[in-house]
Amino acid sequence: MMKFLFLLLALFFAACSEYPDMEPDILAQHIYSQNPIELGRSNKEYVAMLAKSFGMNEGAIIAVQKHILSKKTTDKMKSDYEKAIYEKAVKLEQQNGESARKDFVVNVLAPYLDALSRNEIYKSGPDNESFERIVSNLYGKFFPDDGAAQSLFSFMNAAKVYFSGESFNVDLKNTVNRNLLKYGLFLDFELQSMASILKVQDTLLPMTAYKGDSLSAINLKRFIPGLMPSKAGYYTIGMNYVVVLDDMIAARAESDSLELEQGEFYRKYGDKRFERFRRM
């Protein structure tokens, strides 16, 4: 009996720890704006490639393709996305707790910051400012820290004015990340490209004294659908963190292993000194 109760408790807490799925209308816009996928192409190879690229299963990719097709036009898809993300944000204003915080991350914060990285903002003018105030206040509620709401609002504004020709203050991004790290999350944000909120899988090197300063290394893992940047890791300026992107390391290892099996790995090197490796 005790073992049964323990199992039920374990399953309950495991379920509570999981992040929810992204809402269909939000997911459709999120995926298509990152990369306009071919909607009429559903052969196994193409679907498998998309699934691997976006961190989804093949069934979910097919469902997204069908959902996008049902919208008929990109304007309709964007309109439904804006309606869904706004309604989700307003609904979360009345909710608290861990599950609401995770819902906010997946269905509001992550997709909107990704869109923001390409200057695809929610509407414009007063509507945009009102929505971003709601998002910032939700961030302050779910990730409480002194000035948290204003720090996110300032960060979002800095991203927008960047597209007007002004420089971007990376310290604003670092302030957001210092707060997110307290909750095991990290924002990878590339202007004119994409943004992802990633989970800290493990700490490879705790903060350690190094040449009169300090340094830490963390391993990040994708848990929200979306493309990953084409890099295995990087150093964060102003934060003293070395970031390792677990998914990209795994993808590179898989690619190199396949090339080794096919005898192609060393052929990409023109230097004749690699000839002996090809013959081994």
Short mmCIF file of C-alpha atoms in Angstrom, two decimals:
data_model
loop_
_atom_site.label_atom_id
_atom_site.label_comp_id
_atom_site.label_asym_id
_atom_site.label_seq_id
_atom_site.Cartn_x
_atom_site.Cartn_y
_atom_site.Cartn_z
CA MET A 1 0.00 0.00 0.00
CA MET A 2 2.80 2.41 0.93
CA LYS A 3 4.63 1.62 -2.31
CA PHE A 4 1.45 2.36 -4.25
CA LEU A 5 0.98 5.72 -2.51
CA PHE A 6 4.63 6.58 -3.11
CA LEU A 7 4.20 5.80 -6.82
CA LEU A 8 1.10 8.01 -7.04
CA LEU A 9 2.94 10.88 -5.33
CA ALA A 10 5.93 10.45 -7.65
CA LEU A 11 3.68 10.54 -10.72
CA PHE A 12 1.85 13.58 -9.36
CA PHE A 13 5.01 15.59 -8.77
CA ALA A 14 6.44 14.50 -12.13
CA ALA A 15 3.29 15.78 -13.84
CA CYS A 16 3.48 19.06 -11.93
CA SER A 17 7.08 19.56 -13.02
CA GLU A 18 6.29 19.31 -16.74
CA TYR A 19 5.76 22.33 -18.95
CA PRO A 20 2.49 22.56 -20.92
CA ASP A 21 2.17 22.37 -24.69
CA MET A 22 2.12 25.56 -26.69
CA GLU A 23 -1.38 26.62 -27.76
CA PRO A 24 -2.08 25.67 -31.43
CA ASP A 25 -2.61 29.23 -32.72
CA ILE A 26 0.52 30.44 -30.93
CA LEU A 27 2.56 27.45 -32.07
CA ALA A 28 1.53 27.84 -35.70
CA GLN A 29 2.72 31.45 -35.90
CA HIS A 30 5.82 30.67 -33.80
CA ILE A 31 6.96 27.89 -36.14
CA TYR A 32 6.05 29.54 -39.43
CA SER A 33 7.63 32.89 -38.54
CA GLN A 34 10.91 31.18 -37.67
CA ASN A 35 10.96 29.26 -40.94
CA PRO A 36 8.13 29.18 -43.54
CA ILE A 37 7.81 25.39 -43.73
CA GLU A 38 6.36 23.73 -46.83
CA LEU A 39 2.77 22.96 -45.90
CA GLY A 40 1.96 20.58 -48.73
CA ARG A 41 5.09 18.49 -48.27
CA SER A 42 4.46 15.61 -45.89
CA ASN A 43 6.87 12.89 -47.03
CA LYS A 44 8.57 11.08 -44.17
CA GLU A 45 12.06 12.50 -44.79
CA TYR A 46 10.89 16.12 -44.80
CA VAL A 47 8.68 15.70 -41.72
CA ALA A 48 11.52 13.94 -39.87
CA MET A 49 13.87 16.79 -40.74
CA LEU A 50 11.40 19.38 -39.43
CA ALA A 51 10.79 17.38 -36.27
CA LYS A 52 14.50 17.28 -35.53
CA SER A 53 14.99 20.95 -36.38
CA PHE A 54 12.14 22.23 -34.19
CA GLY A 55 12.52 19.70 -31.35
CA MET A 56 9.10 18.12 -31.92
CA ASN A 57 7.76 14.70 -32.79
CA GLU A 58 6.65 13.94 -36.35
CA GLY A 59 2.96 13.77 -35.46
CA ALA A 60 3.13 17.27 -33.96
CA ILE A 61 4.78 18.61 -37.13
CA ILE A 62 1.99 17.20 -39.32
CA ALA A 63 -0.60 18.69 -36.95
CA VAL A 64 1.08 22.11 -37.22
CA GLN A 65 1.13 21.90 -41.02
CA LYS A 66 -2.60 21.12 -41.06
CA HIS A 67 -3.36 23.88 -38.56
CA ILE A 68 -1.49 26.47 -40.62
CA LEU A 69 -3.28 25.34 -43.78
CA SER A 70 -6.63 25.77 -42.04
CA LYS A 71 -5.89 29.48 -41.61
CA LYS A 72 -5.98 30.07 -45.39
CA THR A 73 -3.83 33.25 -45.20
CA THR A 74 -0.82 34.42 -43.18
CA ASP A 75 -2.80 37.50 -42.10
CA LYS A 76 -5.47 35.26 -40.56
CA MET A 77 -2.80 33.14 -38.86
CA LYS A 78 -1.14 36.22 -37.36
CA SER A 79 -4.46 37.67 -36.26
CA ASP A 80 -5.40 34.44 -34.48
CA TYR A 81 -1.96 34.31 -32.88
CA GLU A 82 -2.29 37.85 -31.53
CA LYS A 83 -5.75 37.07 -30.19
CA ALA A 84 -4.55 33.83 -28.54
CA ILE A 85 -1.42 35.28 -26.92
CA TYR A 86 -3.31 38.33 -25.64
CA GLU A 87 -6.12 36.23 -24.17
CA LYS A 88 -3.60 33.90 -22.57
CA ALA A 89 -1.77 36.84 -20.96
CA VAL A 90 -5.01 38.36 -19.64
CA LYS A 91 -6.10 34.98 -18.26
CA LEU A 92 -2.79 34.53 -16.47
CA GLU A 93 -3.26 37.86 -14.69
CA GLN A 94 -5.84 36.03 -12.57
CA GLN A 95 -3.69 32.96 -11.91
CA ASN A 96 -0.80 32.14 -9.61
CA GLY A 97 1.42 29.19 -8.82
CA GLU A 98 3.93 26.99 -10.58
CA SER A 99 1.67 25.69 -13.35
CA ALA A 100 0.62 29.24 -14.25
CA ARG A 101 4.28 30.34 -14.29
CA LYS A 102 5.16 27.54 -16.71
CA ASP A 103 2.14 28.35 -18.87
CA PHE A 104 3.36 31.96 -19.03
CA VAL A 105 6.85 30.86 -20.11
CA VAL A 106 5.63 28.55 -22.89
CA ASN A 107 2.65 30.45 -24.24
CA VAL A 108 3.54 34.11 -23.70
CA LEU A 109 7.15 34.91 -22.79
CA ALA A 110 9.04 32.52 -25.09
CA PRO A 111 6.99 33.00 -28.29
CA TYR A 112 6.76 36.77 -27.87
CA LEU A 113 10.47 37.28 -27.23
CA ASP A 114 11.22 35.11 -30.25
CA ALA A 115 8.94 37.27 -32.40
CA LEU A 116 10.48 40.40 -30.87
CA SER A 117 13.96 39.28 -31.93
CA ARG A 118 12.80 39.78 -35.56
CA ASN A 119 10.82 42.95 -34.77
CA GLU A 120 7.52 41.06 -35.19
CA ILE A 121 5.84 42.89 -32.33
CA TYR A 122 2.28 42.63 -31.07
CA LYS A 123 0.28 45.19 -33.07
CA SER A 124 1.64 48.74 -32.64
CA GLY A 125 1.34 52.01 -30.74
CA PRO A 126 -0.78 51.98 -27.55
CA ASP A 127 -1.92 48.39 -28.18
CA ASN A 128 1.68 47.23 -28.24
CA GLU A 129 2.67 49.16 -25.12
CA SER A 130 -0.40 47.90 -23.23
CA PHE A 131 0.34 44.29 -24.14
CA GLU A 132 4.01 44.55 -23.25
CA ARG A 133 3.08 46.09 -19.88
CA ILE A 134 0.89 43.06 -19.20
CA VAL A 135 3.73 40.70 -20.18
CA SER A 136 6.21 42.62 -18.02
CA ASN A 137 3.91 42.60 -15.00
CA LEU A 138 3.32 38.88 -15.42
CA TYR A 139 7.08 38.38 -15.54
CA GLY A 140 7.43 40.36 -12.33
CA LYS A 141 4.74 38.22 -10.70
CA PHE A 142 6.06 34.84 -11.80
CA PHE A 143 9.77 35.72 -11.51
CA PRO A 144 9.73 38.13 -8.55
CA ASP A 145 12.80 40.29 -8.03
CA ASP A 146 13.40 43.97 -7.38
CA GLY A 147 12.48 45.81 -10.54
CA ALA A 148 11.83 42.60 -12.50
CA ALA A 149 8.80 43.91 -14.41
CA GLN A 150 10.56 47.10 -15.45
CA SER A 151 13.72 45.22 -16.40
CA LEU A 152 11.82 43.11 -18.93
CA PHE A 153 9.91 46.12 -20.25
CA SER A 154 13.19 48.02 -20.75
CA PHE A 155 14.71 44.99 -22.47
CA MET A 156 11.79 44.69 -24.89
CA ASN A 157 11.91 48.41 -25.65
CA ALA A 158 15.67 48.22 -26.30
CA ALA A 159 15.07 45.41 -28.80
CA LYS A 160 12.47 47.48 -30.65
CA VAL A 161 14.56 50.65 -30.88
CA TYR A 162 17.46 48.56 -32.18
CA PHE A 163 15.44 48.10 -35.36
CA SER A 164 15.20 51.89 -35.60
CA GLY A 165 18.98 52.14 -35.81
CA GLU A 166 19.99 52.46 -32.16
CA SER A 167 22.49 50.23 -30.39
CA PHE A 168 21.28 47.42 -28.14
CA ASN A 169 22.29 47.42 -24.48
CA VAL A 170 23.31 43.83 -23.68
CA ASP A 171 23.22 44.61 -19.95
CA LEU A 172 19.43 44.64 -20.16
CA LYS A 173 19.43 41.08 -21.47
CA ASN A 174 21.90 40.04 -18.78
CA THR A 175 19.64 41.46 -16.07
CA VAL A 176 16.75 39.34 -17.35
CA ASN A 177 18.97 36.27 -17.50
CA ARG A 178 20.33 36.68 -13.99
CA ASN A 179 16.76 36.52 -12.76
CA LEU A 180 15.74 33.61 -15.01
CA LEU A 181 18.77 31.60 -13.86
CA LYS A 182 17.32 31.56 -10.34
CA TYR A 183 14.53 29.43 -11.81
CA GLY A 184 16.76 27.20 -13.94
CA LEU A 185 16.05 29.05 -17.20
CA PHE A 186 18.12 31.07 -19.67
CA LEU A 187 17.19 33.36 -22.55
CA ASP A 188 19.19 32.88 -25.75
CA PHE A 189 18.37 36.03 -27.73
CA GLU A 190 19.76 36.90 -31.17
CA LEU A 191 18.49 40.07 -32.82
CA GLN A 192 17.37 39.64 -36.44
CA SER A 193 17.31 35.89 -35.92
CA MET A 194 15.55 34.03 -33.10
CA ALA A 195 15.16 33.68 -29.37
CA SER A 196 14.72 30.65 -27.12
CA ILE A 197 14.09 30.15 -23.44
CA LEU A 198 16.15 27.12 -22.50
CA LYS A 199 16.34 24.95 -19.41
CA VAL A 200 19.59 24.65 -17.44
CA GLN A 201 20.27 20.95 -17.80
CA ASP A 202 23.27 20.97 -15.49
CA THR A 203 26.14 23.15 -14.30
CA LEU A 204 29.34 21.99 -15.95
CA LEU A 205 31.50 24.39 -13.94
CA PRO A 206 30.29 26.29 -10.87
CA MET A 207 31.29 29.93 -10.61
CA THR A 208 35.06 29.69 -10.25
CA ALA A 209 37.79 32.29 -9.81
CA TYR A 210 39.67 32.76 -13.07
CA LYS A 211 42.45 35.29 -13.85
CA GLY A 212 41.23 37.85 -11.37
CA ASP A 213 37.60 37.34 -12.38
CA SER A 214 35.13 34.45 -12.26
CA LEU A 215 33.69 31.98 -14.75
CA SER A 216 30.90 29.40 -14.87
CA ALA A 217 29.75 26.94 -17.54
CA ILE A 218 26.17 25.74 -17.95
CA ASN A 219 24.57 23.18 -20.25
CA LEU A 220 21.24 24.33 -21.73
CA LYS A 221 18.46 22.14 -23.14
CA ARG A 222 15.53 22.99 -25.41
CA PHE A 223 12.09 22.23 -23.95
CA ILE A 224 9.92 24.56 -26.06
CA PRO A 225 9.46 23.91 -29.81
CA GLY A 226 11.61 26.12 -31.99
CA LEU A 227 14.76 26.39 -34.02
CA MET A 228 18.13 26.51 -32.31
CA PRO A 229 21.01 28.84 -33.29
CA SER A 230 23.72 27.26 -35.44
CA LYS A 231 26.34 27.23 -32.71
CA ALA A 232 27.38 24.76 -30.05
CA GLY A 233 28.01 27.36 -27.37
CA TYR A 234 29.30 30.83 -26.58
CA TYR A 235 30.59 33.16 -23.88
CA THR A 236 28.12 35.67 -22.45
CA ILE A 237 29.61 39.15 -22.38
CA GLY A 238 29.07 40.81 -19.02
CA MET A 239 27.83 37.67 -17.23
CA ASN A 240 30.94 35.47 -17.12
CA TYR A 241 29.05 32.40 -18.29
CA VAL A 242 30.09 29.87 -20.91
CA VAL A 243 26.89 28.50 -22.42
CA VAL A 244 26.81 25.03 -23.99
CA LEU A 245 23.78 24.22 -26.17
CA ASP A 246 23.05 20.56 -25.50
CA ASP A 247 20.80 20.06 -28.54
CA MET A 248 23.38 21.42 -30.96
CA ILE A 249 26.16 19.32 -29.44
CA ALA A 250 23.97 16.25 -29.86
CA ALA A 251 23.12 17.20 -33.47
CA ARG A 252 26.79 17.75 -34.31
CA ALA A 253 27.77 14.42 -32.74
CA GLU A 254 25.07 12.63 -34.74
CA SER A 255 26.18 14.30 -37.97
CA ASP A 256 29.86 13.52 -37.41
CA SER A 257 29.08 9.90 -36.48
CA LEU A 258 27.11 9.46 -39.70
CA GLU A 259 29.95 10.93 -41.75
CA LEU A 260 32.42 8.61 -40.06
CA GLU A 261 30.22 5.59 -40.82
CA GLN A 262 29.97 6.64 -44.47
CA GLY A 263 33.67 7.43 -44.73
CA GLU A 264 32.97 11.07 -45.52
CA PHE A 265 34.18 12.78 -42.33
CA TYR A 266 37.76 13.48 -43.47
CA ARG A 267 36.90 14.11 -47.14
CA LYS A 268 35.85 17.67 -46.29
CA TYR A 269 39.48 18.42 -45.45
CA GLY A 270 41.52 19.22 -48.54
CA ASP A 271 44.84 18.75 -46.75
CA LYS A 272 46.55 15.58 -48.04
CA ARG A 273 47.82 14.85 -44.54
CA PHE A 274 44.31 13.57 -43.73
CA GLU A 275 44.58 10.95 -46.48
CA ARG A 276 45.81 8.30 -44.08
CA PHE A 277 42.76 8.75 -41.84
CA ARG A 278 40.46 8.04 -44.79
CA ARG A 279 42.23 4.76 -45.41
CA MET A 280 42.03 3.57 -41.77
#
